[in-house]
Coordinates of C-alpha atoms in Angstrom, one line a residue:
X45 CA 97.4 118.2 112.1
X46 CA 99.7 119.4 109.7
X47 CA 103.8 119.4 110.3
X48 CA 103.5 122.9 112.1
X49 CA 100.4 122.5 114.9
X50 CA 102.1 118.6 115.5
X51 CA 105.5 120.6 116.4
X52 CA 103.7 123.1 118.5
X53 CA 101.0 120.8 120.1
X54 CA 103.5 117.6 121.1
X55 CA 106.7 119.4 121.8
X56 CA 106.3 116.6 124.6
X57 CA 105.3 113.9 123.9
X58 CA 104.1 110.8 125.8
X59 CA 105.8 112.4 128.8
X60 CA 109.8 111.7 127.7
X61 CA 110.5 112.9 124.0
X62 CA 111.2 116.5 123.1
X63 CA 110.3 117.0 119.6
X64 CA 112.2 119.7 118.1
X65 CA 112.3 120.2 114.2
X66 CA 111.0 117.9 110.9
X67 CA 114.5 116.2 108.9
X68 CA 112.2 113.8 106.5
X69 CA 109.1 113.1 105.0
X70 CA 108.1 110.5 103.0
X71 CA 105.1 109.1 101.3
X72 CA 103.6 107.6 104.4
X73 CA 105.4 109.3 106.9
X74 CA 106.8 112.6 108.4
X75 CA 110.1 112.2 110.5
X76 CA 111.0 114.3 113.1
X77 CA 114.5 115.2 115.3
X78 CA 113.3 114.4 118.5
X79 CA 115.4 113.9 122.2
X80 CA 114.4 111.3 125.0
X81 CA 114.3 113.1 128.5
X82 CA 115.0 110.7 130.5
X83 CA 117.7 108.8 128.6
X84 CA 119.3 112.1 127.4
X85 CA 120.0 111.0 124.1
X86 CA 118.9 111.8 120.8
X87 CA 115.9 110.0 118.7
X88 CA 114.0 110.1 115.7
X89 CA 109.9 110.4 116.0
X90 CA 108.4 109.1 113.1
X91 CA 104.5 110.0 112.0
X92 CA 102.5 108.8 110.1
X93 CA 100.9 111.6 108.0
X94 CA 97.7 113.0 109.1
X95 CA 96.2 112.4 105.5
X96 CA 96.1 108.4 106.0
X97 CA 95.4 108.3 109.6
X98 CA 92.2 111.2 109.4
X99 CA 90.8 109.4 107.0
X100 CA 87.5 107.1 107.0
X101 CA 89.0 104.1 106.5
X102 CA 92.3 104.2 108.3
X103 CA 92.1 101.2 110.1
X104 CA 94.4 99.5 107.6
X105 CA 97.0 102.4 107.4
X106 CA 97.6 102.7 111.5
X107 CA 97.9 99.2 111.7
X108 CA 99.9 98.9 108.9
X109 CA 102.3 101.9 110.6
X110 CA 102.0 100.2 113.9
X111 CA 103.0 96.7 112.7
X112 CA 106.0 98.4 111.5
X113 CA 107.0 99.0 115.0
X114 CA 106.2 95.2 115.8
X115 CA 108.5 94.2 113.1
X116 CA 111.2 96.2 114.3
X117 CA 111.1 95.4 117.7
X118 CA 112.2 91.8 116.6
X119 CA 115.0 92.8 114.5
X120 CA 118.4 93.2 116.6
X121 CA 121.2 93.6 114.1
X122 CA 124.0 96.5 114.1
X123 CA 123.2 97.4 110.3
X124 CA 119.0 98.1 111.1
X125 CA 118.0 101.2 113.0
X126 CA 116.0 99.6 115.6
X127 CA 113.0 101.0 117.6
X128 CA 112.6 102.1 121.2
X129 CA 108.9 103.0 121.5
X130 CA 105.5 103.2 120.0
X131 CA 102.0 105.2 120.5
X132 CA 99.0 107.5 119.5
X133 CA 99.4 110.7 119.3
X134 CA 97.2 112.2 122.5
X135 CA 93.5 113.3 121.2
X136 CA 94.1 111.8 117.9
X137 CA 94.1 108.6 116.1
X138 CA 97.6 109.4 114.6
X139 CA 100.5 106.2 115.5
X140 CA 104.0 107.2 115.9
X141 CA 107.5 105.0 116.5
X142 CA 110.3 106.6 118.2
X143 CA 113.7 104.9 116.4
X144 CA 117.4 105.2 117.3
X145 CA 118.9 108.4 116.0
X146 CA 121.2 107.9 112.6
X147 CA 124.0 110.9 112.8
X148 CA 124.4 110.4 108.9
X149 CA 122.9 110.9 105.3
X150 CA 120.6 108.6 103.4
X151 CA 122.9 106.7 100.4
X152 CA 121.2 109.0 97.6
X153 CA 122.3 112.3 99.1
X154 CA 126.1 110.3 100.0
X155 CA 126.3 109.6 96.3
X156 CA 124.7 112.7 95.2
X157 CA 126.7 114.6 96.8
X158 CA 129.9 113.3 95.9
X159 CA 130.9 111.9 99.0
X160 CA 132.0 108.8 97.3
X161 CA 133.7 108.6 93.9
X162 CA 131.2 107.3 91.1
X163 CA 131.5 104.6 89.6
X164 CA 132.6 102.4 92.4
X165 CA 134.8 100.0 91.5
X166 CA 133.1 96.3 91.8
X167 CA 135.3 95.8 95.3
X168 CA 134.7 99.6 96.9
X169 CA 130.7 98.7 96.0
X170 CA 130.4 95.3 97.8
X171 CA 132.5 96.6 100.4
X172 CA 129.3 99.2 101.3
X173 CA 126.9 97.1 100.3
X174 CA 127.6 93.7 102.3
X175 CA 126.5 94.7 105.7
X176 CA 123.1 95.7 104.1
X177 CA 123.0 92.6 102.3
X178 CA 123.9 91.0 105.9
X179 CA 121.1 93.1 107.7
X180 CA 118.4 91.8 104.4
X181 CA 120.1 88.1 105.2
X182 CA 119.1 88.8 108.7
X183 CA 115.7 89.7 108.4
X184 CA 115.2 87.1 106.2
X185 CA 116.3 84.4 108.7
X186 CA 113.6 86.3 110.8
X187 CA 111.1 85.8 108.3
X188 CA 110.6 89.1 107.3
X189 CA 111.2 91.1 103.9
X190 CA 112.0 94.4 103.5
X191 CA 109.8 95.0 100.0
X192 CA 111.6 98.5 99.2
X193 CA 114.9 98.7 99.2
X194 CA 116.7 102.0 98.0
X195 CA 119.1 104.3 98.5
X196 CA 117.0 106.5 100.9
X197 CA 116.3 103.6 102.8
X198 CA 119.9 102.9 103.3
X199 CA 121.2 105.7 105.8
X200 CA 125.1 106.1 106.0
X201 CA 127.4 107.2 108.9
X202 CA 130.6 107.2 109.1
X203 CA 132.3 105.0 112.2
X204 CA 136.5 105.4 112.3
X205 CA 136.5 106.9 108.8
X206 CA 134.4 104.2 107.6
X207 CA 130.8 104.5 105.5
X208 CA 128.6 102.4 107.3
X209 CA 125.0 101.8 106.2
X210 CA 122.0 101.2 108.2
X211 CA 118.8 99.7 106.5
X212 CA 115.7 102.2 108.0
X213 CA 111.8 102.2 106.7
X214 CA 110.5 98.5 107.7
X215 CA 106.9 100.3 106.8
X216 CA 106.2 98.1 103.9
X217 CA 108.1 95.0 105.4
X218 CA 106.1 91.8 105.4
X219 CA 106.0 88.7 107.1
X220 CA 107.6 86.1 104.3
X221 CA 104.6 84.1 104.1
X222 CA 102.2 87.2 104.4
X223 CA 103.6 88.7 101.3
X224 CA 104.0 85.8 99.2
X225 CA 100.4 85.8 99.5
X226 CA 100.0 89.3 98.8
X227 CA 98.5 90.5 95.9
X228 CA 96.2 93.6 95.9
X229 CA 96.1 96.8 95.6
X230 CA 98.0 97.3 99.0
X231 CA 101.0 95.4 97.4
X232 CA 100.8 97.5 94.3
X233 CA 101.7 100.7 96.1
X234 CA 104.4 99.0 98.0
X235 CA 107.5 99.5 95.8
X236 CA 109.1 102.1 94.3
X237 CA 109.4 101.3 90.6
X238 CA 113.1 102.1 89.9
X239 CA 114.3 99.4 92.2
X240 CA 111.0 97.0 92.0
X241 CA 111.3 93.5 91.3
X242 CA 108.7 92.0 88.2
X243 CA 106.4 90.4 90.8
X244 CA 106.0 93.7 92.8
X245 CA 104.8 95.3 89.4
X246 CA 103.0 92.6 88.3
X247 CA 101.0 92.1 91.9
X248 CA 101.9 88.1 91.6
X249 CA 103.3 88.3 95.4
X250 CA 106.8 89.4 97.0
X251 CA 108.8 87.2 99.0
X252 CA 112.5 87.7 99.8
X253 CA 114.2 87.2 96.1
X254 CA 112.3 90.6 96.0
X255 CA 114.7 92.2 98.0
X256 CA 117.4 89.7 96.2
X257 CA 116.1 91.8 93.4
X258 CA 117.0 94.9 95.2
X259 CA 120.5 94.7 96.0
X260 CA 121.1 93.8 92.8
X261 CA 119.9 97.0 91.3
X262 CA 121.4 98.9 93.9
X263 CA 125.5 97.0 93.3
X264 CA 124.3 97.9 89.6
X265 CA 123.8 101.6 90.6
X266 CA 127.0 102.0 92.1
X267 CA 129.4 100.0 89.9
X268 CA 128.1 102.0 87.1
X269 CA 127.3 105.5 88.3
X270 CA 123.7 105.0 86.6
X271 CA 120.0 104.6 87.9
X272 CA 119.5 101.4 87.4
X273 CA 116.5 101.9 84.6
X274 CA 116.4 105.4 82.9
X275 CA 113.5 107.4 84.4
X276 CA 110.3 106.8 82.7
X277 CA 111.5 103.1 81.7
X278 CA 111.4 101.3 85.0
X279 CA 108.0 99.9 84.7
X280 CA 108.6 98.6 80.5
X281 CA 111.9 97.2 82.2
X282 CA 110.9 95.0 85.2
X283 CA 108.0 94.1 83.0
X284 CA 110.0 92.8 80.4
X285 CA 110.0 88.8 79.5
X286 CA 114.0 89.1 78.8
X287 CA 116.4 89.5 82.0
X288 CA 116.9 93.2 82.9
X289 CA 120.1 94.3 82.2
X290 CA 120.3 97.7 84.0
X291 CA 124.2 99.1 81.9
X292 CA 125.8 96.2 84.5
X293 CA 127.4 93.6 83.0
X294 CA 129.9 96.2 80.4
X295 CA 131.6 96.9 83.5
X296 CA 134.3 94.3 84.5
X297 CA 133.8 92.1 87.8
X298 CA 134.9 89.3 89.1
X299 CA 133.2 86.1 87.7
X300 CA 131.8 85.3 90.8
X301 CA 130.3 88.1 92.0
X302 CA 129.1 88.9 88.5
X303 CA 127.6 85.7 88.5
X304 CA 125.6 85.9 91.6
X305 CA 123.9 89.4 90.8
X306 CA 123.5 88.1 87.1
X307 CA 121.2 85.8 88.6
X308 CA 119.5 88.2 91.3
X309 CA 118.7 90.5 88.6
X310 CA 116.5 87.5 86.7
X311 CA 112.9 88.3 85.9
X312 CA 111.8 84.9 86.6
X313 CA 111.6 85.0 90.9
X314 CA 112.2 81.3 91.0
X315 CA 116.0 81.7 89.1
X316 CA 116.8 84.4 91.9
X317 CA 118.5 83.5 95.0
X318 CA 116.1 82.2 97.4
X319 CA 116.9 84.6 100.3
X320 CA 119.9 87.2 100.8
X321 CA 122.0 85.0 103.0
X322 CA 123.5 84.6 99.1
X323 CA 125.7 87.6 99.4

């Protein structure tokens, strides 16, 4: 089932979404611009690609997809793009999650494209920021961590001239004591090294100071117009016994705030912020 014969054989699908062209694809999943028929609104369909669910042992990866769908359906907060419904794909084995529609861009293509002056300033930064720090802060008080946290998991709309971000892909999200506990090769493939914390490289378990981790790389990012590790350095970096310092702490901030992602960025989990009800 590849993106064209899914588009021509489920332009319908489970009776009350029109699905009408691809927008994404990622490395577990293909999302599609979809509208609910009954509801008359507009929706996004997301896949999980045929590559994981065909194959002989795809148990893991459907349930995996399908859980995300679980998780989501207990998160209620205005900065998460929630779910609406769930399945298999008719005839096949393939899960999909139909999730609100996000009328915006994901925050690499809003800085990318110039949408926002780079560098921030420390204020303009934490302004866009906070309510993903609040939506993290939320999950976390409902036991659940995001695990990979970056700017194309951070879409942005604008609401009364306003950037407002929305955290989306709960895929790799774990229950907090599940992935505390976690530490195979399943947790190995569940980061993205730029913006990974030591612990996610390292396989020793993720918990919620490893999205702490995150947010602190990403105010980094924006504050200094920079990746937060050069390309080709991120795994020497968050491997590294000495605190990462990702080209942040040149730029001038307020003691406070420059205090609190001094210690988010630590290599040592334990120093980090328990949780990000911090921010």
């Amino acid at each position: 089932m590849n993106d064209d014969s899914f588009l021509r054989d489920n332009r319908i699908l489970a009776a009350r979404y029109r699905v009408d062209r691809r927008v994404a694809s990622g490395g577990f999943g293909i999302v599609y611009a979809a509208h609910h028929l009954v509801l008359e609104v507009p929706v996004a369909i997301k896949v999980l690609h045929e590559r994981f669910a065909g194959a002989p042992d795809s148990g893991e990866a459907v349930a995996a997809f399908l859980q995300e769908a679980r998780t989501l359906a207990r998160l209620r907060h205005p900065n998460i793009v929630g779910v609406i419904d769930a399945g298999i794909v008719p005839g096949t084995s393939v899960p999909w999650i139909a999730l609100e529609w996000c009328d915006g861009k994901t925050l690499d293509l809003v800085l990318s494209d110039g949408d926002v002056v780079m560098p921030m300033s420390p204020a303009k930064a934490w302004k866009l920021l906070r309510p993903v720090a609040e939506a993290i802060a939320y999950a976390h008080e409902q036991r659940v961590v995001h695990r990979d946290l970056k700017p194309t998991n951070i879409m942005v709309v604008r609401a009364s001239g306003e950037l407002v971000p929305r955290v989306v892909d709960f895929g790799l999200a774990k229950a907090i004591e599940a992935a505390e506990a976690t530490s195979t090769t399943t947790m190995r493939r569940a980061f993205t090294p730029a913006y990974a914390a030591p612990e996610q490289i390292m396989a020793t378990g993720t918990g919620a100071w490893t999205d702490v981790h995150a947010l602190a790389l990403l105010f980094s990012q924006l504050v200094t117009g920079e990746r937060p590790y050069p390309r080709g350095d991120e795994l020497t970096a968050a491997m590294s016994k000495e605190r990462p310092t990702p080209r942040l702490f040149g730029v001038e901030i307020a003691t406070k705030i420059h205090d609190v992602v001094e210690r988010a960025l630590s290599v040592d989990r334990a120093a980090r912020q328990p949780d990000g009800g911090v921010f």
